[in-house]
Amino acid sequence: MFDLEDAIKSWRKNLNHSESLEDGAKTELECHLRDKIEFLLGQGRSEEEAFAEAVSKIGTPDTLGTEYFKATTRHLSGRPPWQQSRWMPPLLSNYIKIGLRKIRRQKVYSFINIVGLAVGLACCAVIILYVTNELTYDSYHPDAERSFRIGAHTINQVGEHRSATTPAPLALELKASYPQVEQAIRIIPPFENAQNTLVVRGEKRFFETRIFFADPEVFEVLHIPFIYGTPKGALEAPNSVVLSEGMAAKYFGDELALGQTIQIEIDYDIGNANVRIEDYHVTGIVRNAPTNTHFKYDMLLSTSTINRFIPDIDTDWVHWHGKFTYVKLLPQSDPTEFEGQIQRAAAMAAQKFTERFGREVQLNEYFLEPLTRIHMYSQDIRRQLEAPGNWYYLYIYSFTAFLILLIGCMNFINLSAALSTTRTQEVGLRRVVGAQTRQLINQFLGESFLITALAFVAAFGLMWLLLIPFNQMAGTELTLAGLKQPVVLASLIGLLFFVGIISGSYPAFILTAFKPAAVLQGKSVTKSRGALIQKFLVVGQFAISIFLVICTLTVFKQLDFMRGQALGFDTEQKLLLRVKSNLNHLRRDYEEIKKSFMLHPSIYGATVSSTVPGDGDQSGYYLTKTDEDFRKAPWLTVITQDYDFMQEYGIRVVAGRGFDRNLGNDQKESYIINLAAVEALGFATPEEALGQSFQASYHRQFKRIVGIVDNFHYRGMRELVEPMILDIEDSLFSTITLSIRIKDMRELMRHVVAKWEEHFPGVPFEYSFLDENFDREYRYEAQMGRLLGIITSLGFAIACLGLFGLASFVVRYRIKEIGIRKVLGASTANIVTLLSKKFVWLILASIAIASPLALYAMNRWLQDFAYRIKPTGIVFLVAAAGAMAIALGTVGFQGVRAAAANPVNSLRDE
Amino acid sequence: MVSKALIAASTKPMILSILAGGEIYGYQIIHSMIEISGGILEWSEGTIYPVLHRLEKDGFIRSQWKMSNNGRHRKYYRLTAFGRKELEKEKKQWMSVHNVLSKLWAPLPSFD
């Protein structure tokens, strides 16, 4: 039966829940309720109905309490302190407090967790920056989607290739005859000295490499923002130059460069015939080129300058080496249709070529490359402004960074899972006072987010450190400023959630699975299921580490192999001097120049040549037996050299003899070829080739083959050795090689610089070493080796840290057992063995998993090399032994510490 | 339905106006407010009390516990002189808002 008085009493009791209701207020509310009920009864309701309606009208105790609080508080939000906020879970402050306390109390474990995660995150973040940079190349240009570079696909006597260069008049033709073209422009690197353009202002003289001629409308197609000056007309007049801010600072310091002049040397023709050093008028200062563009400029010169020295530049459809055409189409035009139409221009160019040289062009087609695809999708295109990106290494780097992060996460999971056994009491108590499973999961996920967030902060510091070596290795200019990009930010936030959830969910799962009653009664919590997963994680960590070690060692072995004996020439202790100006002096007086350098006792040899191993573009000769028909002749890479080159470089002769200044006139009469050339020229044996006489396309002289040299790996060992010819031809000399013994490098360099200034006054002195120069051939491999080296050592360090933490935990867990064993007479060795045994099996399992995977991966990688090592057992043994030693060392350290402790201390409280 | 914000804003002048008619207790206030509004305005009835407390704290009204005929404790509220001034102020404000709105919503003059 419904009793009104009881109901009202219990209703009033309910009001006690609210802290802000005073007794008077409660009485007043009760009085109100009674009046209301009386009124409703008067309307003929039953007691029960009247009560229910009155209660619902008056409002819940909670809202009433809140309203009372609002009426008296000065808080802006008006939220009473006992009420949950809408967005913060209850007990949040308690969770944070407990979380921070755990970190403080368990400094070592927290340190391991945070450092492990931070290293992984930093590696990932750097790689994300790198990948974003690679994938966003040139996407910042407005209208990039309708801007294209035009390339040419040709088949001629040299073979078939696709190149990024097109004739200079093409841009003019496109603008004049194709209505869908909004703008077309040319970019032309300085002709013969693009790699070393001398720039002079007062005392400042430097060689620059990023100087280009560009049409006045270049700023309408490519996004190059001006700081001083305006794009309109900046590159109109002859001898105008637009500087990047970096260049302006380099040559003008704090002065305003705009309106001043600077001298630039341009070599318009091969062979020094047309070298001009002229004043250029600075008409604009622009922002430095960003890192993610294929067109990295330092100075832009007006194309109208060229006309004075090459009058037919705008009409010459035949010489199109080193001229780049960019086109921007009108918004609604169809690129495919346009690409079809420009074949008219291609056909015209081919026809002009035939008219001029009397040779048929088998194929000449133009194709469009979208601006944004130039970097990552043009690996097969030759003669580009910048070497295209490499998907292969992009994947490898991303993958390894991910692996490191995984190691960090596994650490975290493992340690938290181990530590969770110390938190059973806390969980039990929370359960008893009413925590729901979901709340507990939230708490532990939250803790892992807290640690992940701390790791993120640490990772930013690490990134700053990592970026320096990374930029050096990868040849990039990435900075932390790149983090501002939305894509990068989004990925980092994604990473934070990924890591937080991955690392937090397993501990949360274990902890919430405890039965509170069992825990609080002091029963031990069964952990067989957890232990298995922990073992699995340790195996995973070490398998990844061992995998990385094997890969790194193999990469280094292959690099060693490619740099070592097998090359067929000496790379050590060779100092290179490049002569870029006053070449005639070198070509005429090289013997005298060599002698003057060799006056120093530490310089025991000197030679002069056209190129040296590791140089990029090679020139070559067509060789014929008869007077004409170079078209069908075989093409041989040439190194022109003096009499001493072969001796200084240690090139081995297999038949005949080397060049000899004492035997007749080798300079006029003799060639030497390599074994590959013997085959290319159609001889069965080296002996057959000896004495044969050939004419070279370059100087049209007949010379006899007097010697055959072994195939030396001039371009490195990634590619097959090309047929090669050695010739004494001084008109191509440009490099001096000095063989040195390094005793006092500074004293030696003083001598070299002094002699340089004697022979080449006013030419900036620059030098390099052959092994560095040659390493450019292997830059991707070397880059990958070093990066793998760093990442692997970091990964290994994290895994060991984790193992260290785990071992110390196991020791702590079994400290009483160890004490009892010691009391009963176990030796330190017994105890260390006892503790290590389990880990030995885990490491063995990791080796067993990692080895076949590494073998597979490395075999794939080695496929790319024409000359390669076989993955040897040694590498695997070294990796396995190393992993085992380090792991046992880590565990053993903990074991020895535990065994050495006095058992009294651990057993006292029992 | 009238929005919560508007109800919250208008509760104060309503209470003050009702109290201008003399001493009265909480239940009667809300009862007459509902009656006058014809049920268009809806309150969570209990929430009138915090407002009364607030008004008392601000000095606009004064309260007194009295024993009613049926032996119940009732808290009676009446307007202070200060509260009367406040009511005038409120009246002015609400009337000016009312005037503006009625001008805005007056039917446009037509020329036919």
mmCIF file of C-alpha atoms in Angstrom, chain A residues 591-792:
data_model
loop_
_atom_site.group_PDB
_atom_site.id
_atom_site.type_symbol
_atom_site.label_atom_id
_atom_site.label_comp_id
_atom_site.label_asym_id
_atom_site.label_seq_id
_atom_site.Cartn_x
_atom_site.Cartn_y
_atom_site.Cartn_z
ATOM 1 C CA GLU A 591 103.735 18.091 -66.814
ATOM 2 C CA GLU A 592 105.219 21.231 -65.331
ATOM 3 C CA ILE A 593 102.232 21.700 -62.983
ATOM 4 C CA LYS A 594 102.526 18.108 -61.767
ATOM 5 C CA LYS A 595 106.203 18.560 -61.056
ATOM 6 C CA SER A 596 105.658 21.661 -59.018
ATOM 7 C CA PHE A 597 103.047 19.926 -56.837
ATOM 8 C CA MET A 598 105.389 16.973 -56.381
ATOM 9 C CA LEU A 599 108.063 19.169 -54.883
ATOM 10 C CA HIS A 600 106.528 18.291 -51.539
ATOM 11 C CA PRO A 601 107.887 15.036 -50.049
ATOM 12 C CA SER A 602 104.431 13.760 -49.020
ATOM 13 C CA ILE A 603 103.149 13.960 -52.574
ATOM 14 C CA TYR A 604 104.671 11.001 -54.320
ATOM 15 C CA GLY A 605 102.627 10.922 -57.459
ATOM 16 C CA ALA A 606 100.511 13.140 -59.696
ATOM 17 C CA THR A 607 98.420 12.571 -62.764
ATOM 18 C CA VAL A 608 96.063 14.563 -64.948
ATOM 19 C CA SER A 609 92.920 13.211 -66.587
ATOM 20 C CA SER A 610 89.528 14.139 -68.021
ATOM 21 C CA THR A 611 87.555 12.405 -65.315
ATOM 22 C CA VAL A 612 88.195 10.228 -62.290
ATOM 23 C CA PRO A 613 86.240 7.277 -60.883
ATOM 24 C CA GLY A 614 82.972 8.406 -59.359
ATOM 25 C CA ASP A 615 82.373 11.296 -61.742
ATOM 26 C CA GLY A 616 78.839 11.422 -63.017
ATOM 27 C CA ASP A 617 78.359 12.005 -66.726
ATOM 28 C CA GLN A 618 80.902 10.323 -68.942
ATOM 29 C CA SER A 619 81.965 11.342 -72.367
ATOM 30 C CA GLY A 620 82.827 8.714 -74.913
ATOM 31 C CA TYR A 621 84.209 7.927 -78.354
ATOM 32 C CA TYR A 622 82.569 6.218 -81.299
ATOM 33 C CA LEU A 623 85.210 3.917 -82.742
ATOM 34 C CA THR A 624 85.368 3.033 -86.443
ATOM 35 C CA LYS A 625 87.766 1.146 -88.641
ATOM 36 C CA THR A 626 87.020 3.312 -91.682
ATOM 37 C CA ASP A 627 86.539 6.983 -92.337
ATOM 38 C CA GLU A 628 82.763 7.400 -92.137
ATOM 39 C CA ASP A 629 79.712 5.849 -90.590
ATOM 40 C CA PHE A 630 80.050 6.794 -86.933
ATOM 41 C CA ARG A 631 76.353 6.099 -86.637
ATOM 42 C CA LYS A 632 76.697 2.347 -86.418
ATOM 43 C CA ALA A 633 79.979 2.387 -84.532
ATOM 44 C CA PRO A 634 80.281 1.090 -80.986
ATOM 45 C CA TRP A 635 80.425 3.713 -78.273
ATOM 46 C CA LEU A 636 83.101 3.484 -75.561
ATOM 47 C CA THR A 637 83.379 5.523 -72.402
ATOM 48 C CA VAL A 638 86.668 7.381 -72.470
ATOM 49 C CA ILE A 639 89.129 8.533 -69.839
ATOM 50 C CA THR A 640 91.740 10.752 -71.383
ATOM 51 C CA GLN A 641 94.868 10.794 -69.300
ATOM 52 C CA ASP A 642 98.584 11.416 -69.134
ATOM 53 C CA TYR A 643 101.294 8.762 -69.014
ATOM 54 C CA ASP A 644 101.099 8.348 -65.235
ATOM 55 C CA PHE A 645 97.389 7.713 -64.742
ATOM 56 C CA MET A 646 97.419 3.911 -64.917
ATOM 57 C CA GLN A 647 100.342 3.653 -62.535
ATOM 58 C CA GLU A 648 98.905 6.116 -60.003
ATOM 59 C CA TYR A 649 95.535 4.391 -59.995
ATOM 60 C CA GLY A 650 97.038 0.897 -59.998
ATOM 61 C CA ILE A 651 95.142 -0.341 -63.021
ATOM 62 C CA ARG A 652 96.216 -3.864 -64.013
ATOM 63 C CA VAL A 653 97.324 -4.671 -67.568
ATOM 64 C CA VAL A 654 96.269 -8.133 -68.766
ATOM 65 C CA ALA A 655 97.731 -8.066 -72.260
ATOM 66 C CA GLY A 656 100.119 -5.847 -74.159
ATOM 67 C CA ARG A 657 101.484 -2.895 -72.208
ATOM 68 C CA GLY A 658 100.513 0.380 -70.541
ATOM 69 C CA PHE A 659 101.267 3.847 -71.912
ATOM 70 C CA ASP A 660 105.006 4.475 -71.876
ATOM 71 C CA ARG A 661 106.610 7.824 -72.621
ATOM 72 C CA ASN A 662 109.875 6.076 -73.500
ATOM 73 C CA LEU A 663 108.415 3.935 -76.276
ATOM 74 C CA GLY A 664 107.717 5.828 -79.452
ATOM 75 C CA ASN A 665 104.836 8.277 -79.393
ATOM 76 C CA ASP A 666 101.911 6.815 -77.478
ATOM 77 C CA GLN A 667 100.130 10.156 -77.362
ATOM 78 C CA LYS A 668 99.744 10.151 -81.137
ATOM 79 C CA GLU A 669 99.551 6.435 -81.826
ATOM 80 C CA SER A 670 98.126 4.351 -78.988
ATOM 81 C CA TYR A 671 94.898 3.350 -77.280
ATOM 82 C CA ILE A 672 94.335 1.047 -74.368
ATOM 83 C CA ILE A 673 90.975 -0.672 -73.860
ATOM 84 C CA ASN A 674 89.429 -2.782 -71.144
ATOM 85 C CA LEU A 675 88.221 -6.377 -71.369
ATOM 86 C CA ALA A 676 84.608 -5.320 -71.816
ATOM 87 C CA ALA A 677 85.648 -3.214 -74.791
ATOM 88 C CA VAL A 678 87.436 -6.237 -76.331
ATOM 89 C CA GLU A 679 84.093 -7.947 -76.404
ATOM 90 C CA ALA A 680 82.203 -4.835 -77.535
ATOM 91 C CA LEU A 681 84.559 -4.371 -80.476
ATOM 92 C CA GLY A 682 83.951 -7.979 -81.486
ATOM 93 C CA PHE A 683 87.257 -9.653 -80.631
ATOM 94 C CA ALA A 684 87.350 -13.137 -79.176
ATOM 95 C CA THR A 685 90.526 -12.715 -77.117
ATOM 96 C CA PRO A 686 92.519 -9.736 -75.823
ATOM 97 C CA GLU A 687 95.473 -10.799 -77.942
ATOM 98 C CA GLU A 688 93.339 -10.539 -81.071
ATOM 99 C CA ALA A 689 92.561 -6.903 -80.287
ATOM 100 C CA LEU A 690 96.212 -5.911 -79.839
ATOM 101 C CA GLY A 691 97.644 -3.977 -82.741
ATOM 102 C CA GLN A 692 94.233 -3.191 -84.252
ATOM 103 C CA SER A 693 93.805 0.367 -85.369
ATOM 104 C CA PHE A 694 90.670 2.524 -84.833
ATOM 105 C CA GLN A 695 89.477 6.033 -85.451
ATOM 106 C CA ALA A 696 87.706 7.999 -82.688
ATOM 107 C CA SER A 697 84.810 10.325 -83.415
ATOM 108 C CA TYR A 698 86.238 13.036 -81.160
ATOM 109 C CA HIS A 699 89.582 13.798 -82.815
ATOM 110 C CA ARG A 700 89.322 11.723 -86.000
ATOM 111 C CA GLN A 701 92.747 10.184 -85.524
ATOM 112 C CA PHE A 702 93.664 6.550 -86.131
ATOM 113 C CA LYS A 703 95.475 4.927 -83.228
ATOM 114 C CA ARG A 704 96.525 1.353 -82.442
ATOM 115 C CA ILE A 705 95.476 -0.692 -79.439
ATOM 116 C CA VAL A 706 98.667 -1.416 -77.504
ATOM 117 C CA GLY A 707 97.295 -2.797 -74.268
ATOM 118 C CA ILE A 708 94.315 -4.400 -72.604
ATOM 119 C CA VAL A 709 93.466 -3.644 -68.965
ATOM 120 C CA ASP A 710 91.347 -5.574 -66.546
ATOM 121 C CA ASN A 711 87.749 -4.452 -66.070
ATOM 122 C CA PHE A 712 88.040 -1.893 -63.308
ATOM 123 C CA HIS A 713 84.799 -0.731 -61.772
ATOM 124 C CA TYR A 714 84.855 2.853 -62.790
ATOM 125 C CA ARG A 715 81.159 3.500 -62.034
ATOM 126 C CA GLY A 716 80.980 1.333 -58.959
ATOM 127 C CA MET A 717 79.771 -2.206 -58.690
ATOM 128 C CA ARG A 718 76.060 -1.719 -58.927
ATOM 129 C CA GLU A 719 76.267 -1.799 -62.691
ATOM 130 C CA LEU A 720 78.125 -3.977 -65.162
ATOM 131 C CA VAL A 721 81.452 -2.603 -66.341
ATOM 132 C CA GLU A 722 81.059 -0.603 -69.533
ATOM 133 C CA PRO A 723 83.379 -0.913 -72.505
ATOM 134 C CA MET A 724 86.078 1.680 -71.966
ATOM 135 C CA ILE A 725 88.919 3.253 -73.837
ATOM 136 C CA LEU A 726 91.961 5.029 -72.408
ATOM 137 C CA ASP A 727 93.549 7.714 -74.542
ATOM 138 C CA ILE A 728 96.200 10.385 -74.091
ATOM 139 C CA GLU A 729 94.252 13.428 -75.265
ATOM 140 C CA ASP A 730 95.140 16.635 -73.441
ATOM 141 C CA SER A 731 92.274 18.782 -74.770
ATOM 142 C CA LEU A 732 89.868 17.175 -72.308
ATOM 143 C CA PHE A 733 92.033 17.302 -69.168
ATOM 144 C CA SER A 734 90.317 18.885 -66.189
ATOM 145 C CA THR A 735 91.307 17.042 -63.010
ATOM 146 C CA ILE A 736 94.586 16.718 -61.148
ATOM 147 C CA THR A 737 95.032 13.686 -58.875
ATOM 148 C CA LEU A 738 97.752 13.812 -56.221
ATOM 149 C CA SER A 739 98.839 10.613 -54.492
ATOM 150 C CA ILE A 740 99.689 11.548 -50.932
ATOM 151 C CA ARG A 741 101.037 10.139 -47.706
ATOM 152 C CA ILE A 742 99.314 11.921 -44.882
ATOM 153 C CA LYS A 743 101.719 12.998 -42.164
ATOM 154 C CA ASP A 744 100.929 16.604 -41.525
ATOM 155 C CA MET A 745 97.763 17.375 -43.423
ATOM 156 C CA ARG A 746 97.733 21.091 -42.701
ATOM 157 C CA GLU A 747 101.290 21.604 -43.797
ATOM 158 C CA LEU A 748 100.620 19.562 -46.925
ATOM 159 C CA MET A 749 97.524 21.590 -47.778
ATOM 160 C CA ARG A 750 99.452 24.838 -47.352
ATOM 161 C CA HIS A 751 101.861 23.636 -50.011
ATOM 162 C CA VAL A 752 99.049 22.546 -52.336
ATOM 163 C CA VAL A 753 97.213 25.854 -51.942
ATOM 164 C CA ALA A 754 100.381 27.824 -52.577
ATOM 165 C CA LYS A 755 101.093 25.907 -55.787
ATOM 166 C CA TRP A 756 97.449 26.232 -56.837
ATOM 167 C CA GLU A 757 97.553 29.997 -56.513
ATOM 168 C CA GLU A 758 100.770 30.045 -58.479
ATOM 169 C CA HIS A 759 99.187 28.244 -61.422
ATOM 170 C CA PHE A 760 95.540 29.286 -61.183
ATOM 171 C CA PRO A 761 95.478 32.754 -59.653
ATOM 172 C CA GLY A 762 92.017 34.046 -58.818
ATOM 173 C CA VAL A 763 90.354 30.649 -59.132
ATOM 174 C CA PRO A 764 88.790 29.515 -55.847
ATOM 175 C CA PHE A 765 90.639 26.506 -54.417
ATOM 176 C CA GLU A 766 88.464 23.453 -53.900
ATOM 177 C CA TYR A 767 89.551 19.904 -53.242
ATOM 178 C CA SER A 768 88.075 16.508 -52.494
ATOM 179 C CA PHE A 769 89.280 12.981 -51.871
ATOM 180 C CA LEU A 770 88.803 10.203 -54.344
ATOM 181 C CA ASP A 771 87.133 7.822 -51.901
ATOM 182 C CA GLU A 772 84.552 10.476 -51.005
ATOM 183 C CA ASN A 773 84.041 11.317 -54.639
ATOM 184 C CA PHE A 774 83.657 7.673 -55.501
ATOM 185 C CA ASP A 775 81.213 7.097 -52.661
ATOM 186 C CA ARG A 776 78.704 9.272 -54.485
ATOM 187 C CA GLU A 777 78.142 6.245 -56.706
ATOM 188 C CA TYR A 778 76.975 4.406 -53.631
ATOM 189 C CA ARG A 779 75.221 7.264 -51.913
ATOM 190 C CA TYR A 780 71.890 5.471 -51.550
ATOM 191 C CA GLU A 781 73.534 2.332 -50.221
ATOM 192 C CA ALA A 782 75.856 4.261 -47.914
ATOM 193 C CA GLN A 783 72.949 6.389 -46.738
ATOM 194 C CA MET A 784 70.910 3.297 -46.065
ATOM 195 C CA GLY A 785 73.825 1.610 -44.304
ATOM 196 C CA ARG A 786 74.387 4.516 -41.955
ATOM 197 C CA LEU A 787 70.698 5.028 -41.304
ATOM 198 C CA LEU A 788 70.206 1.330 -40.638
ATOM 199 C CA GLY A 789 73.236 1.439 -38.369
ATOM 200 C CA ILE A 790 71.761 4.209 -36.266
ATOM 201 C CA ILE A 791 68.267 2.765 -36.210
ATOM 202 C CA THR A 792 69.549 -0.704 -35.399
#
